[in-house]
XYZ file of C-alpha atoms in Angstrom:
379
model
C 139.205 -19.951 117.753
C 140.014 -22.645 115.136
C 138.654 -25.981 115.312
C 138.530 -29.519 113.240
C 136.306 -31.885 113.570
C 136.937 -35.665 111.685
C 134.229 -38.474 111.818
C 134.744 -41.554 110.423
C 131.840 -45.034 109.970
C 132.204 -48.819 109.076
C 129.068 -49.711 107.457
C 130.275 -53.144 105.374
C 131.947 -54.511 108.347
C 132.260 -53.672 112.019
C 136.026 -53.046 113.717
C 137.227 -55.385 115.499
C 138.946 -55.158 118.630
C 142.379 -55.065 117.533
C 140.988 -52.575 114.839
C 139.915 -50.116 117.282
C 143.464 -50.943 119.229
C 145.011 -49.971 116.395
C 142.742 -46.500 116.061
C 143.240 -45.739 119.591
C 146.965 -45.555 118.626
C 146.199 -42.721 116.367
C 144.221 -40.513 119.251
C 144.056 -40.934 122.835
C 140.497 -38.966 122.937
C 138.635 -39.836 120.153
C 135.139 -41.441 120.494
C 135.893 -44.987 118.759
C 132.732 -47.640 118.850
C 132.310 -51.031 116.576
C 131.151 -48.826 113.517
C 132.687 -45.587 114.278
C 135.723 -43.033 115.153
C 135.045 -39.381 115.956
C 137.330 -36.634 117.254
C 137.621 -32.885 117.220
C 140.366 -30.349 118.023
C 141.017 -27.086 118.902
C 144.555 -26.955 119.255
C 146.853 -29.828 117.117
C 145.553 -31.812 114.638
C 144.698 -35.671 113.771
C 147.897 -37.934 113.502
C 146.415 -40.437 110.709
C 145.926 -40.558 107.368
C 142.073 -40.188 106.177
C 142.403 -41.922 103.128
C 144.606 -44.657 104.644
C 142.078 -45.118 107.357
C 139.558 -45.185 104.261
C 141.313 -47.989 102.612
C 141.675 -50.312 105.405
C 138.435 -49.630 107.871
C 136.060 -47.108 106.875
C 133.353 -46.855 104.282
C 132.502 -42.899 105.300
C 134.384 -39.946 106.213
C 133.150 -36.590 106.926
C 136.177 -33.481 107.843
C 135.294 -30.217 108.805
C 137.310 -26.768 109.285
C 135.356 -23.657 110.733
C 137.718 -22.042 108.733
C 135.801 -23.423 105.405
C 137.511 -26.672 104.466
C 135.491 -29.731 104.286
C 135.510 -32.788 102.845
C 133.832 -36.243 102.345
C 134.472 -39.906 101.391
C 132.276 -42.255 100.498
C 133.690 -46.078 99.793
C 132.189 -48.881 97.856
C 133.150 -52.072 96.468
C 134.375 -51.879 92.884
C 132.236 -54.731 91.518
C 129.129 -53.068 92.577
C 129.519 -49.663 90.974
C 129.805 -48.865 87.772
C 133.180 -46.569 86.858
C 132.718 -45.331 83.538
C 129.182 -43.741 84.558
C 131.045 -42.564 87.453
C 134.351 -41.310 85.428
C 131.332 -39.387 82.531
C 130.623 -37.437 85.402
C 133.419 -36.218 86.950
C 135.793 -35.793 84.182
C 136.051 -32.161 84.743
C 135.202 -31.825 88.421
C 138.116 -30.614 90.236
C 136.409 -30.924 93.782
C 136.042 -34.620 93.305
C 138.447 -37.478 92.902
C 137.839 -41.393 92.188
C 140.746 -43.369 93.545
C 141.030 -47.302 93.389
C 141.690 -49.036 96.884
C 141.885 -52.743 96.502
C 138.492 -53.919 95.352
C 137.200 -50.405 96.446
C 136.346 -47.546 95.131
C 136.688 -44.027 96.965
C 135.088 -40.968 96.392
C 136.873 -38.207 97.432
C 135.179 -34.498 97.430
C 137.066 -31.277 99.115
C 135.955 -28.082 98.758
C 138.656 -25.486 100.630
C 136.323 -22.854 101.222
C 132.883 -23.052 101.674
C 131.056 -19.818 102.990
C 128.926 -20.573 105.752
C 127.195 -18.694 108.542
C 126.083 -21.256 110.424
C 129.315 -22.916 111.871
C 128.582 -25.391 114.113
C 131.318 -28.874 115.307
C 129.367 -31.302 112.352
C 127.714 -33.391 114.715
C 125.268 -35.180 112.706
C 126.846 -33.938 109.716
C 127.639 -37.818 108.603
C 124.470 -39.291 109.600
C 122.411 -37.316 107.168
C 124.826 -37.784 104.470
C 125.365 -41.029 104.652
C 122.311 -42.656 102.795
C 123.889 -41.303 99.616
C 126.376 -44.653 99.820
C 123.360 -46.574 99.467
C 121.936 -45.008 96.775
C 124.483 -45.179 94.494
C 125.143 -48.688 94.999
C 121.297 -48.760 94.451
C 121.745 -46.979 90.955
C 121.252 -43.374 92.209
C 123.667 -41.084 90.575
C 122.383 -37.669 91.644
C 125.213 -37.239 93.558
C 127.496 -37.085 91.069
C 125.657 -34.735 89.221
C 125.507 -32.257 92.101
C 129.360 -32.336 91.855
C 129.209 -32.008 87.921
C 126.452 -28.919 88.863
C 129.243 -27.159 90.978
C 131.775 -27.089 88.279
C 129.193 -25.804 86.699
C 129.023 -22.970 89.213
C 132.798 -22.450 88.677
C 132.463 -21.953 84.477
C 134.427 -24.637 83.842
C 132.430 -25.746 81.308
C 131.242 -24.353 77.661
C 127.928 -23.385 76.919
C 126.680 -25.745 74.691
C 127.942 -28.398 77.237
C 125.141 -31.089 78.148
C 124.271 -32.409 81.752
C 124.966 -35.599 82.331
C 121.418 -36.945 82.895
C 117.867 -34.928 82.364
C 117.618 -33.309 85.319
C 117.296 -34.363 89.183
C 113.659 -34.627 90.141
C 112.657 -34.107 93.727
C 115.406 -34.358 96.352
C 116.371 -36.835 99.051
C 117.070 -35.267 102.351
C 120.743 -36.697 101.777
C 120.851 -34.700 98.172
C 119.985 -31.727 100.214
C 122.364 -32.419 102.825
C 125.465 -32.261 100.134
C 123.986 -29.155 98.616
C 124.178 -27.525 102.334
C 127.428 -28.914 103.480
C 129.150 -28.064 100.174
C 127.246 -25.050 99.550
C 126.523 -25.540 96.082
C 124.490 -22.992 94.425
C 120.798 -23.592 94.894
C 119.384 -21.746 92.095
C 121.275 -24.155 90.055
C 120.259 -27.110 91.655
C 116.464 -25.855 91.328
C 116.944 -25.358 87.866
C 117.837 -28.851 87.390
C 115.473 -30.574 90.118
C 112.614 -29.251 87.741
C 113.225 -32.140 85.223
C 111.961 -35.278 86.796
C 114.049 -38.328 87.662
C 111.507 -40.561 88.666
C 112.871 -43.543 86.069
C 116.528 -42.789 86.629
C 116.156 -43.306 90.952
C 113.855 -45.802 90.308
C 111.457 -43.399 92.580
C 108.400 -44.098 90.653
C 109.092 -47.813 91.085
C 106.359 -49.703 92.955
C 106.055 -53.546 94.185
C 103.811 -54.051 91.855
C 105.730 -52.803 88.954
C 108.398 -54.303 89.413
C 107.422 -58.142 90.072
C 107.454 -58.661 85.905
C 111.045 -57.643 85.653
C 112.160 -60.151 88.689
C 109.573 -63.044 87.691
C 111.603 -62.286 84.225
C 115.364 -63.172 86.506
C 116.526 -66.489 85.742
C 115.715 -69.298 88.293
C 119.685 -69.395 88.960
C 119.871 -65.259 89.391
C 117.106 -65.621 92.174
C 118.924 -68.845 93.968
C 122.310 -66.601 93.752
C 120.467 -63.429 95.716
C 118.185 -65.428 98.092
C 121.662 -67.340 98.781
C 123.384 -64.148 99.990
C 120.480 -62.704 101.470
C 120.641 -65.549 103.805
C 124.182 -65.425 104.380
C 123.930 -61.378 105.046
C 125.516 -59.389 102.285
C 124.580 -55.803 102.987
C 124.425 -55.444 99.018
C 122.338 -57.659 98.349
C 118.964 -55.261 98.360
C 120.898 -52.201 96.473
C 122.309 -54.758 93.545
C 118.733 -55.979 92.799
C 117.477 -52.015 93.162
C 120.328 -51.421 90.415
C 119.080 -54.181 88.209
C 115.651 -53.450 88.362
C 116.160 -49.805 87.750
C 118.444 -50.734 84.341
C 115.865 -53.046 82.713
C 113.187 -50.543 83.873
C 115.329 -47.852 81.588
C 116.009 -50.411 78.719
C 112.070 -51.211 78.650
C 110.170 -48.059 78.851
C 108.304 -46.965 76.252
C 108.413 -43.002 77.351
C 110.124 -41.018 74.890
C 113.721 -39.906 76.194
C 113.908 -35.820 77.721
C 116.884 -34.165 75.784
C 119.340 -33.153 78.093
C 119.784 -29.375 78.673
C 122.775 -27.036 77.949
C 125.481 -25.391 80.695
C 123.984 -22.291 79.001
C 120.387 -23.235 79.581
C 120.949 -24.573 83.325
C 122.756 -20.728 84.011
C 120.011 -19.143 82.162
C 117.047 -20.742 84.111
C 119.445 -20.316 87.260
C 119.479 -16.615 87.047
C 116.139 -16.293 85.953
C 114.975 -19.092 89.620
C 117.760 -16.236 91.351
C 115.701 -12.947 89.947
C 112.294 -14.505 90.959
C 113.707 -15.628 94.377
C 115.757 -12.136 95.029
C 112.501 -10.561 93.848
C 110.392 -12.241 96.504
C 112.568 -11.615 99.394
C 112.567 -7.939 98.698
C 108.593 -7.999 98.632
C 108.788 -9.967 101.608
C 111.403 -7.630 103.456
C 108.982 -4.659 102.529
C 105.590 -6.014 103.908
C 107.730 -6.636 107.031
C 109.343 -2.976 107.321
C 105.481 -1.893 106.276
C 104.311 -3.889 108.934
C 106.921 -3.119 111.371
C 106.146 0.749 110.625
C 102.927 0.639 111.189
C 102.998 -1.607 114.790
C 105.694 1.905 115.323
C 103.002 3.791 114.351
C 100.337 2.519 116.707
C 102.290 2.182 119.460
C 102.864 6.143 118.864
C 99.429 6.969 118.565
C 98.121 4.941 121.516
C 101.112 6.811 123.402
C 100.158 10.010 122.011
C 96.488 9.402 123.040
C 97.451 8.434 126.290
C 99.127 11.679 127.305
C 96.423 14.070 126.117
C 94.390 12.272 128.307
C 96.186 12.786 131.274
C 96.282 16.392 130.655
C 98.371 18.720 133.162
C 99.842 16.042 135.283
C 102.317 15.092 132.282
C 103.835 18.866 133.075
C 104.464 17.513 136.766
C 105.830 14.533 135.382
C 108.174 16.060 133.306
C 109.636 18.085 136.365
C 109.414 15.088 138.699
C 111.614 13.328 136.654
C 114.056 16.383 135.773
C 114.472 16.360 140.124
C 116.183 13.365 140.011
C 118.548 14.287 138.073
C 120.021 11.886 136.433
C 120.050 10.497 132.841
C 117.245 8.418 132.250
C 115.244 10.932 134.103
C 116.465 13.747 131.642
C 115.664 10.934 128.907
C 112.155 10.613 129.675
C 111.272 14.465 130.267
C 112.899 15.196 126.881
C 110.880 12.334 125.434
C 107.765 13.549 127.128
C 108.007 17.373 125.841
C 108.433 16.149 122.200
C 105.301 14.383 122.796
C 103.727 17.108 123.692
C 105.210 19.375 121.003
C 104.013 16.880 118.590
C 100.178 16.658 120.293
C 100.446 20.513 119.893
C 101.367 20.757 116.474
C 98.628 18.084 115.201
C 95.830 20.064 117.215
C 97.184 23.240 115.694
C 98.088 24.716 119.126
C 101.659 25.711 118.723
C 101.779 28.760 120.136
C 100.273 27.445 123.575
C 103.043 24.995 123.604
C 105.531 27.613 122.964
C 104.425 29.592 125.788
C 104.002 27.139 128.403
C 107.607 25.255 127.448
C 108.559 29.063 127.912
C 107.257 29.330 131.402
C 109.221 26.198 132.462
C 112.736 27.312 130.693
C 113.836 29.030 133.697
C 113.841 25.421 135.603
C 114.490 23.275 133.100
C 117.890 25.011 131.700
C 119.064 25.074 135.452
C 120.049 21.795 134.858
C 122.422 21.988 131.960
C 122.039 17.865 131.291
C 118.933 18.610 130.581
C 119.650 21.810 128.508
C 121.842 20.048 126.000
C 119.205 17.094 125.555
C 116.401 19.814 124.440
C 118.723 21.296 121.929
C 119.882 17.955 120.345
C 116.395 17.153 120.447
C 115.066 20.395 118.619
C 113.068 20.455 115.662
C 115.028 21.497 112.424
């Protein structure tokens, strides 16, 4: 069964009514609140336009195909981001697209088909992706480099090639989010976590450390943010974030990490890959140990069980052959290998021999029974 499931959020400003009159338009069954339109389908498909509805309403946009096609949009205002760092990135990502929208700016990122096992309708999908809007308005570029990283993945680039920024650090659930929805490859995006990013998030950042660079803002900077604060702009706490991340970059006295090579990221990538493969395979075999010998006990505790009880397993056997059926034939067959087995550890064979000889007369009258000792015959 096919299915598609769209999601769309207003973060910068809720919909109105007539908004959401106008959405409703588009789908006669699609969840639509203040800050949000969602909608699935199994049959048909969504009327609008995603990137339309971008433009106009919506700062996020999450659409997802069980047949491996998803996408995501993420909207901010022009002013606030930066589009040459943005453009350095993605100048040879073919997943990922900037497009101007007014006095926006939208990333969009489709990947056509991502392998997944785990298929499931996206719900919560946006939610723990959306954080990543915020962060790059905060300064956060991460993102970006996970999309650079999957072209990457794709060989696009040359060897000598340099990432975009020393590595990644430690990832935000939202980081790890992208990596899962877009499945890029993870032994890359080890590789390049293992460089630290603590001055390029602004991670390492602490009250403390950064009251010297805002006491350093001009009197007429501060009056300018405390004005908007009051008034409510949602940027307000991600463009100071930006600013004291840049002057924390242009002051530091910490020598600058030389960024690594395509070739070195694929090299430490495999080698992340071999250790991880390497693992799972010792892993796998302490559980088939382990599982053998819980197969093994089971047997021996089973074994010991029926020596104890002696001649009344030979009754068993033939009490369950008169009932003739096929889980009675089942369990007698199981129960003379048993005892062929019990015989052959105590070195008594022959014994066996003759007493399974003795019952052939009785037990080949039933020829159900007949074909389950020959299958079941030692080679």
């Amino acid at each position: 069964m096919r299915w598609i499931s769209y999601e769309f959020q207003a973060i910068d400003r809720p919909l109105s009514e007539a908004d959401r009159r106008a959405l409703r338009d588009l789908s006669t069954r699609a969840r639509i609140t203040a800050t949000s339109f969602t909608n699935s389908y199994e049959w048909g498909s969504f009327k609008g336009d995603a990137a339309k509805l971008m433009e106009r309403w919506f700062d996020l946009h999450l659409y997802l195909a069980n047949w491996g096609s998803r996408r995501l949009m993420i909207r901010w205002p022009a002013r606030l981001v930066d589009r040459r760092l943005l453009d350095a990135f993605l100048g040879k990502v073919d997943c990922a697209e900037l497009l101007v929208a007014g006095e926006n700016l939208i990333l969009d990122i489709v990947f056509d088909e991502v392998e997944s096992e785990d298929w499931d309708d996206g719900s919560g999908r946006l939610a723990a992706l959306a954080p990543l809007r915020a962060d790059v308005l905060g300064g956060d570029l991460r993102l970006f480099y996970l999309l650079w990283l999957s072209a990457v993945e794709t060989d696009v680039f040359e060897p000598d090639e340099l990432e975009p920024i020393p590595g990644i650090g430690s990832m935000t659930g939202a980081l790890e989010a992208l990596v899962d929805f877009f499945d890029i490859d993870r032994d890359l995006v080890a590789a390049a976590a293992e460089r630290s990013a603590d001055l390029i998030t602004g991670r390492s950042a602490s009250s403390e450390t950064v009251r010297p660079i805002i006491a350093k803002m001009t009197d007429q900077d501060k009056i300018s943010l405390l004005a908007r604060l009051f008034d409510g702009d949602a940027h307000v706490t991600s463009e100071l974030r930006a600013l004291v991340r840049q002057r924390m970059v242009s002051e530091t006295d910490a020598p600058l990490v030389a960024a690594r090579t395509v070739g070195e990221l694929r090299a430490r990538a495999s080698a992340i890959r071999l250790t991880r493969e390497r693992a799972q395979a010792e892993k796998a075999a302490a559980e088939q140990e382990r599982r053998e010998a819980e197969a093994e006990r089971s047997r021996r505790l089973r074994l010991d069980a029926i020596v104890r009880r002696g001649e009344s397993v030979w009754r068993e056997i033939e009490a369950e052959i008169e009932r003739r059926n096929a889980s009675g034939y089942d369990k007698a067959v199981g129960l003379l290998l048993d005892l062929r087995v019990i015989a052959t550890e105590k070195g008594a064979t022959e014994d066996f021999v003759r007493r399974l000889a003795l019952q052939l007369p009785f037990f080949f009258a039933v020829r159900a029974l007949s074909d389950r000792l020959v299958s079941s015959a030692p080679e």
